[in-house]
């Protein structure tokens, strides 16, 4: 069995972070989201992985390498444009051959991994198997309708009027039967080859498409709110460790990990939180659900429920929360607002000035 990991896509919902970084490499608890998926694939006993890459191919290659650090053998498959999940299967045909495979969206996060799902698929071997989860607003997802026996009856991509609240999770398992399906379908109204259309093609021809409704934790980390929530979830499982320097004037409460070479002085850190290697925290408060990456500096500031990427600094900025701060960012206080107004007004102007 092989794995196909999708790491193309522009990450428009995470801009401006993704103007300079692949969305799959934005860190959760100081580790790229993509790495969690690769670790889950390896834990399920799959070692041969194809990674679909687009404009950020060089960055993905630099981060993942040949896959040996994960116990994997990685093949990179270029996709010239993000033309849909079924298109990714289509262009990976040579790599996939006649093997069964799991398709994993590289910016998705599934707590607990996929081992049980893969084992279930190997035992029953339907033509396709999908994961479903209930969501409050299914309009942004592929949506599944189940019949009275719980079998998949119909799939629809981002419907304006969803007929169920069951959304497709970004993990799919296929036999080679899917290759005929992706060749048979045509692009949708948005110009993409939709995997939901390929699955519906299989269903319409009475091939077996099974589903598993998961009650565990899953997130598509495509926006800031979900990134912060995944970060919080992962930090809840954090194993405390203090590998840096912490002075006697610092108070540490709860599960906190301090990386090698980090320095913490005169501060209060309330976990779960992680401080990356070689980061300096002085006279500051780091609150729960906060990840601060390596080589950062936080002085005279307060921050919680946030992610700070490598090389960034916060100095004297008071309270920051629910924020995603990119690499090499500098945050400092704004100059005080002037007490007087300076105006250059044309003839017949009318101006209102607040008291």
Tab-separated table of N, CA and C in Angstrom, residues 261-347:
chain	number	residue	atom	x	y	z
A	261	UNK	N	18.915	25.638	24.872
A	261	UNK	CA	19.524	26.933	24.608
A	261	UNK	C	18.605	28.116	24.832
A	262	UNK	N	17.340	27.885	25.217
A	262	UNK	CA	16.412	28.984	25.505
A	262	UNK	C	16.739	29.590	26.867
A	263	UNK	N	16.388	30.865	27.030
A	263	UNK	CA	16.627	31.569	28.287
A	263	UNK	C	15.340	32.252	28.731
A	264	UNK	N	14.955	32.001	29.986
A	264	UNK	CA	13.748	32.624	30.537
A	264	UNK	C	14.121	33.325	31.836
A	265	UNK	N	13.847	34.640	31.886
A	265	UNK	CA	14.204	35.424	33.065
A	265	UNK	C	13.033	36.300	33.499
A	266	UNK	N	12.761	36.299	34.804
A	266	UNK	CA	11.777	37.204	35.379
A	266	UNK	C	10.413	37.141	34.714
A	267	UNK	N	9.961	35.966	34.336
A	267	UNK	CA	8.717	35.829	33.573
A	267	UNK	C	7.771	34.827	34.214
A	268	UNK	N	6.561	34.796	33.702
A	268	UNK	CA	5.546	33.834	34.151
A	268	UNK	C	5.032	33.097	32.923
A	269	UNK	N	5.152	31.780	32.943
A	269	UNK	CA	4.696	30.959	31.818
A	269	UNK	C	3.649	29.986	32.330
A	270	UNK	N	2.461	30.056	31.758
A	270	UNK	CA	1.359	29.188	32.149
A	270	UNK	C	1.061	28.248	30.990
A	271	UNK	N	1.223	26.945	31.215
A	271	UNK	CA	1.032	25.983	30.153
A	271	UNK	C	-0.431	25.620	29.931
A	272	UNK	N	-0.663	24.850	28.862
A	272	UNK	CA	0.373	24.269	28.011
A	272	UNK	C	0.991	25.298	27.075
A	273	UNK	N	2.314	25.282	27.028
A	273	UNK	CA	3.039	26.223	26.173
A	273	UNK	C	4.390	25.635	25.824
A	274	UNK	N	4.939	26.090	24.702
A	274	UNK	CA	6.242	25.600	24.265
A	274	UNK	C	7.097	26.789	23.840
A	275	UNK	N	8.336	26.792	24.334
A	275	UNK	CA	9.312	27.822	24.007
A	275	UNK	C	10.429	27.147	23.216
A	276	UNK	N	10.690	27.606	22.009
A	276	UNK	CA	11.635	26.938	21.123
A	276	UNK	C	13.084	27.152	21.518
A	277	UNK	N	13.986	26.384	20.926
A	277	UNK	CA	15.417	26.508	21.196
A	277	UNK	C	15.936	27.919	20.915
A	278	UNK	N	16.839	28.363	21.767
A	278	UNK	CA	17.559	29.633	21.607
A	278	UNK	C	16.645	30.859	21.638
A	279	UNK	N	15.441	30.687	22.153
A	279	UNK	CA	14.528	31.820	22.325
A	279	UNK	C	14.753	32.464	23.690
A	280	UNK	N	14.610	33.774	23.758
A	280	UNK	CA	14.784	34.516	25.004
A	280	UNK	C	13.441	35.115	25.423
A	281	UNK	N	13.064	34.871	26.686
A	281	UNK	CA	11.846	35.456	27.259
A	281	UNK	C	12.252	36.212	28.516
A	282	UNK	N	11.977	37.507	28.541
A	282	UNK	CA	12.372	38.337	29.681
A	282	UNK	C	11.199	39.201	30.134
A	283	UNK	N	10.956	39.195	31.465
A	283	UNK	CA	9.956	40.081	32.060
A	283	UNK	C	8.639	40.039	31.296
A	284	UNK	N	8.201	38.837	30.968
A	284	UNK	CA	7.012	38.682	30.129
A	284	UNK	C	6.088	37.609	30.679
A	285	UNK	N	4.890	37.591	30.129
A	285	UNK	CA	3.904	36.561	30.454
A	285	UNK	C	3.592	35.781	29.185
A	286	UNK	N	3.776	34.463	29.258
A	286	UNK	CA	3.399	33.562	28.162
A	286	UNK	C	2.226	32.739	28.665
A	287	UNK	N	1.062	32.900	28.052
A	287	UNK	CA	-0.143	32.240	28.534
A	287	UNK	C	-0.408	30.904	27.869
A	288	UNK	N	-1.487	30.233	28.276
A	288	UNK	CA	-1.819	28.899	27.760
A	288	UNK	C	-2.002	28.880	26.242
A	289	UNK	N	-1.751	27.710	25.673
A	289	UNK	CA	-1.972	27.443	24.240
A	289	UNK	C	-1.140	28.346	23.354
A	290	UNK	N	0.110	28.556	23.768
A	290	UNK	CA	1.020	29.409	23.009
A	290	UNK	C	2.245	28.613	22.585
A	291	UNK	N	2.618	28.733	21.321
A	291	UNK	CA	3.836	28.133	20.783
A	291	UNK	C	4.740	29.245	20.286
A	292	UNK	N	5.934	29.316	20.829
A	292	UNK	CA	6.923	30.278	20.365
A	292	UNK	C	8.088	29.488	19.790
A	293	UNK	N	8.422	29.738	18.549
A	293	UNK	CA	9.417	28.937	17.834
A	293	UNK	C	10.836	29.313	18.257
A	294	UNK	N	11.794	28.800	17.511
A	294	UNK	CA	13.202	29.006	17.835
A	294	UNK	C	13.663	30.415	17.474
A	295	UNK	N	14.716	30.855	18.189
A	295	UNK	CA	15.395	32.126	17.880
A	295	UNK	C	14.474	33.336	17.949
A	296	UNK	N	13.508	33.291	18.853
A	296	UNK	CA	12.623	34.436	19.059
A	296	UNK	C	13.072	35.211	20.305
A	297	UNK	N	12.495	36.406	20.470
A	297	UNK	CA	12.772	37.208	21.650
A	297	UNK	C	11.475	37.884	22.093
A	298	UNK	N	11.112	37.661	23.366
A	298	UNK	CA	9.901	38.261	23.931
A	298	UNK	C	10.312	38.995	25.194
A	299	UNK	N	10.182	40.316	25.194
A	299	UNK	CA	10.564	41.111	26.360
A	299	UNK	C	9.446	42.088	26.699
A	300	UNK	N	9.171	42.200	28.004
A	300	UNK	CA	8.183	43.166	28.505
A	300	UNK	C	6.865	43.077	27.740
A	301	UNK	N	6.405	41.860	27.495
A	301	UNK	CA	5.191	41.658	26.704
A	301	UNK	C	4.346	40.539	27.296
A	302	UNK	N	3.096	40.466	26.851
A	302	UNK	CA	2.194	39.390	27.240
A	302	UNK	C	1.588	38.773	25.978
A	303	UNK	N	1.536	37.444	25.940
A	303	UNK	CA	0.962	36.769	24.779
A	303	UNK	C	0.360	35.448	25.207
A	304	UNK	N	-0.809	35.113	24.660
A	304	UNK	CA	-1.388	33.795	24.907
A	304	UNK	C	-2.271	33.375	23.739
A	305	UNK	N	-2.554	32.072	23.681
A	305	UNK	CA	-3.353	31.469	22.612
A	305	UNK	C	-2.885	31.957	21.248
A	306	UNK	N	-1.582	31.784	20.996
A	306	UNK	CA	-0.989	32.310	19.774
A	306	UNK	C	0.139	31.411	19.290
A	307	UNK	N	0.527	31.621	18.047
A	307	UNK	CA	1.666	30.938	17.431
A	307	UNK	C	2.631	32.007	16.935
A	308	UNK	N	3.885	31.894	17.340
A	308	UNK	CA	4.926	32.815	16.888
A	308	UNK	C	5.981	32.001	16.156
A	309	UNK	N	6.250	32.349	14.905
A	309	UNK	CA	7.214	31.609	14.100
A	309	UNK	C	8.638	32.108	14.336
A	310	UNK	N	9.590	31.399	13.781
A	310	UNK	CA	11.004	31.580	14.128
A	310	UNK	C	11.520	32.980	13.820
A	311	UNK	N	12.435	33.425	14.675
A	311	UNK	CA	13.156	34.663	14.445
A	311	UNK	C	12.392	35.933	14.744
A	312	UNK	N	11.207	35.835	15.340
A	312	UNK	CA	10.398	37.024	15.584
A	312	UNK	C	10.648	37.601	16.975
A	313	UNK	N	10.314	38.886	17.133
A	313	UNK	CA	10.530	39.537	18.428
A	313	UNK	C	9.330	40.382	18.809
A	314	UNK	N	9.014	40.371	20.118
A	314	UNK	CA	7.967	41.201	20.690
A	314	UNK	C	8.604	41.985	21.831
A	315	UNK	N	8.504	43.298	21.776
A	315	UNK	CA	9.116	44.107	22.827
A	315	UNK	C	8.158	45.190	23.287
A	316	UNK	N	7.751	45.105	24.559
A	316	UNK	CA	6.944	46.144	25.171
A	316	UNK	C	5.598	46.372	24.530
A	317	UNK	N	4.931	45.289	24.092
A	317	UNK	CA	3.682	45.474	23.349
A	317	UNK	C	2.429	45.126	24.145
A	318	UNK	N	2.566	44.931	25.434
A	318	UNK	CA	1.365	44.654	26.213
A	318	UNK	C	0.769	43.312	25.854
A	319	UNK	N	-0.537	43.246	25.685
A	319	UNK	CA	-1.245	41.977	25.535
A	319	UNK	C	-1.502	41.622	24.067
A	320	UNK	N	-1.113	40.410	23.672
A	320	UNK	CA	-1.422	39.858	22.351
A	320	UNK	C	-2.096	38.517	22.562
A	321	UNK	N	-3.168	38.243	21.834
A	321	UNK	CA	-3.823	36.941	21.938
A	321	UNK	C	-4.463	36.560	20.618
A	322	UNK	N	-4.719	35.234	20.476
A	322	UNK	CA	-5.374	34.688	19.273
A	322	UNK	C	-4.708	35.183	17.994
A	323	UNK	N	-3.371	35.097	17.954
A	323	UNK	CA	-2.615	35.652	16.829
A	323	UNK	C	-1.690	34.613	16.216
A	324	UNK	N	-1.457	34.747	14.915
A	324	UNK	CA	-0.470	33.955	14.182
A	324	UNK	C	0.562	34.936	13.640
A	325	UNK	N	1.778	34.854	14.161
A	325	UNK	CA	2.828	35.808	13.838
A	325	UNK	C	3.903	35.095	13.033
A	326	UNK	N	4.223	35.609	11.871
A	326	UNK	CA	5.128	34.950	10.941
A	326	UNK	C	6.589	35.006	11.347
A	327	UNK	N	7.447	34.623	10.409
A	327	UNK	CA	8.890	34.568	10.668
A	327	UNK	C	9.521	35.961	10.597
A	328	UNK	N	10.500	36.175	11.477
A	328	UNK	CA	11.313	37.403	11.454
A	328	UNK	C	10.462	38.671	11.522
A	329	UNK	N	9.416	38.606	12.323
A	329	UNK	CA	8.538	39.753	12.548
A	329	UNK	C	9.037	40.542	13.754
A	330	UNK	N	8.949	41.855	13.695
A	330	UNK	CA	9.272	42.717	14.834
A	330	UNK	C	8.015	43.470	15.260
A	331	UNK	N	7.638	43.307	16.530
A	331	UNK	CA	6.466	43.999	17.062
A	331	UNK	C	6.925	44.885	18.214
A	332	UNK	N	6.679	46.171	18.090
A	332	UNK	CA	7.071	47.151	19.098
A	332	UNK	C	5.916	48.117	19.327
A	333	UNK	N	5.969	48.908	20.397
A	333	UNK	CA	4.869	49.861	20.661
A	333	UNK	C	4.794	50.938	19.591
A	334	UNK	N	3.588	51.377	19.316
A	334	UNK	CA	3.392	52.504	18.399
A	334	UNK	C	3.722	53.799	19.123
A	335	UNK	N	4.161	54.836	18.408
A	335	UNK	CA	4.407	56.126	19.064
A	335	UNK	C	3.107	56.687	19.612
A	336	UNK	N	3.191	57.492	20.670
A	336	UNK	CA	1.964	58.051	21.265
A	336	UNK	C	1.207	58.928	20.276
A	337	UNK	N	-0.117	58.915	20.395
A	337	UNK	CA	-0.951	59.748	19.525
A	337	UNK	C	-0.742	61.225	19.862
A	338	UNK	N	-0.485	62.084	18.871
A	338	UNK	CA	-0.252	63.508	19.168
A	338	UNK	C	-1.485	64.161	19.768
A	339	UNK	N	-1.247	65.152	20.645
A	339	UNK	CA	-2.348	65.824	21.330
A	339	UNK	C	-3.030	66.853	20.430
A	340	UNK	N	-2.338	67.300	19.398
A	340	UNK	CA	-2.895	68.336	18.527
A	340	UNK	C	-3.145	67.797	17.123
A	341	UNK	N	-4.073	68.422	16.427
A	341	UNK	CA	-4.362	68.061	15.042
A	341	UNK	C	-3.679	69.057	14.111
A	342	UNK	N	-3.075	68.553	13.061
A	342	UNK	CA	-2.436	69.420	12.086
A	342	UNK	C	-3.201	69.290	10.778
A	343	UNK	N	-3.698	70.417	10.260
A	343	UNK	CA	-4.616	70.367	9.127
A	343	UNK	C	-4.144	71.266	7.981
A	344	UNK	N	-4.384	70.814	6.772
A	344	UNK	CA	-4.278	71.656	5.584
A	344	UNK	C	-5.606	71.480	4.852
A	345	UNK	N	-6.448	72.520	4.868
A	345	UNK	CA	-7.809	72.382	4.369
A	345	UNK	C	-8.048	73.322	3.197
A	346	UNK	N	-8.720	72.828	2.198
A	346	UNK	CA	-9.083	73.673	1.066
A	346	UNK	C	-10.277	74.550	1.377
A	347	UNK	N	-10.583	75.435	0.456
A	347	UNK	CA	-11.715	76.347	0.625
A	347	UNK	C	-13.018	75.572	0.805
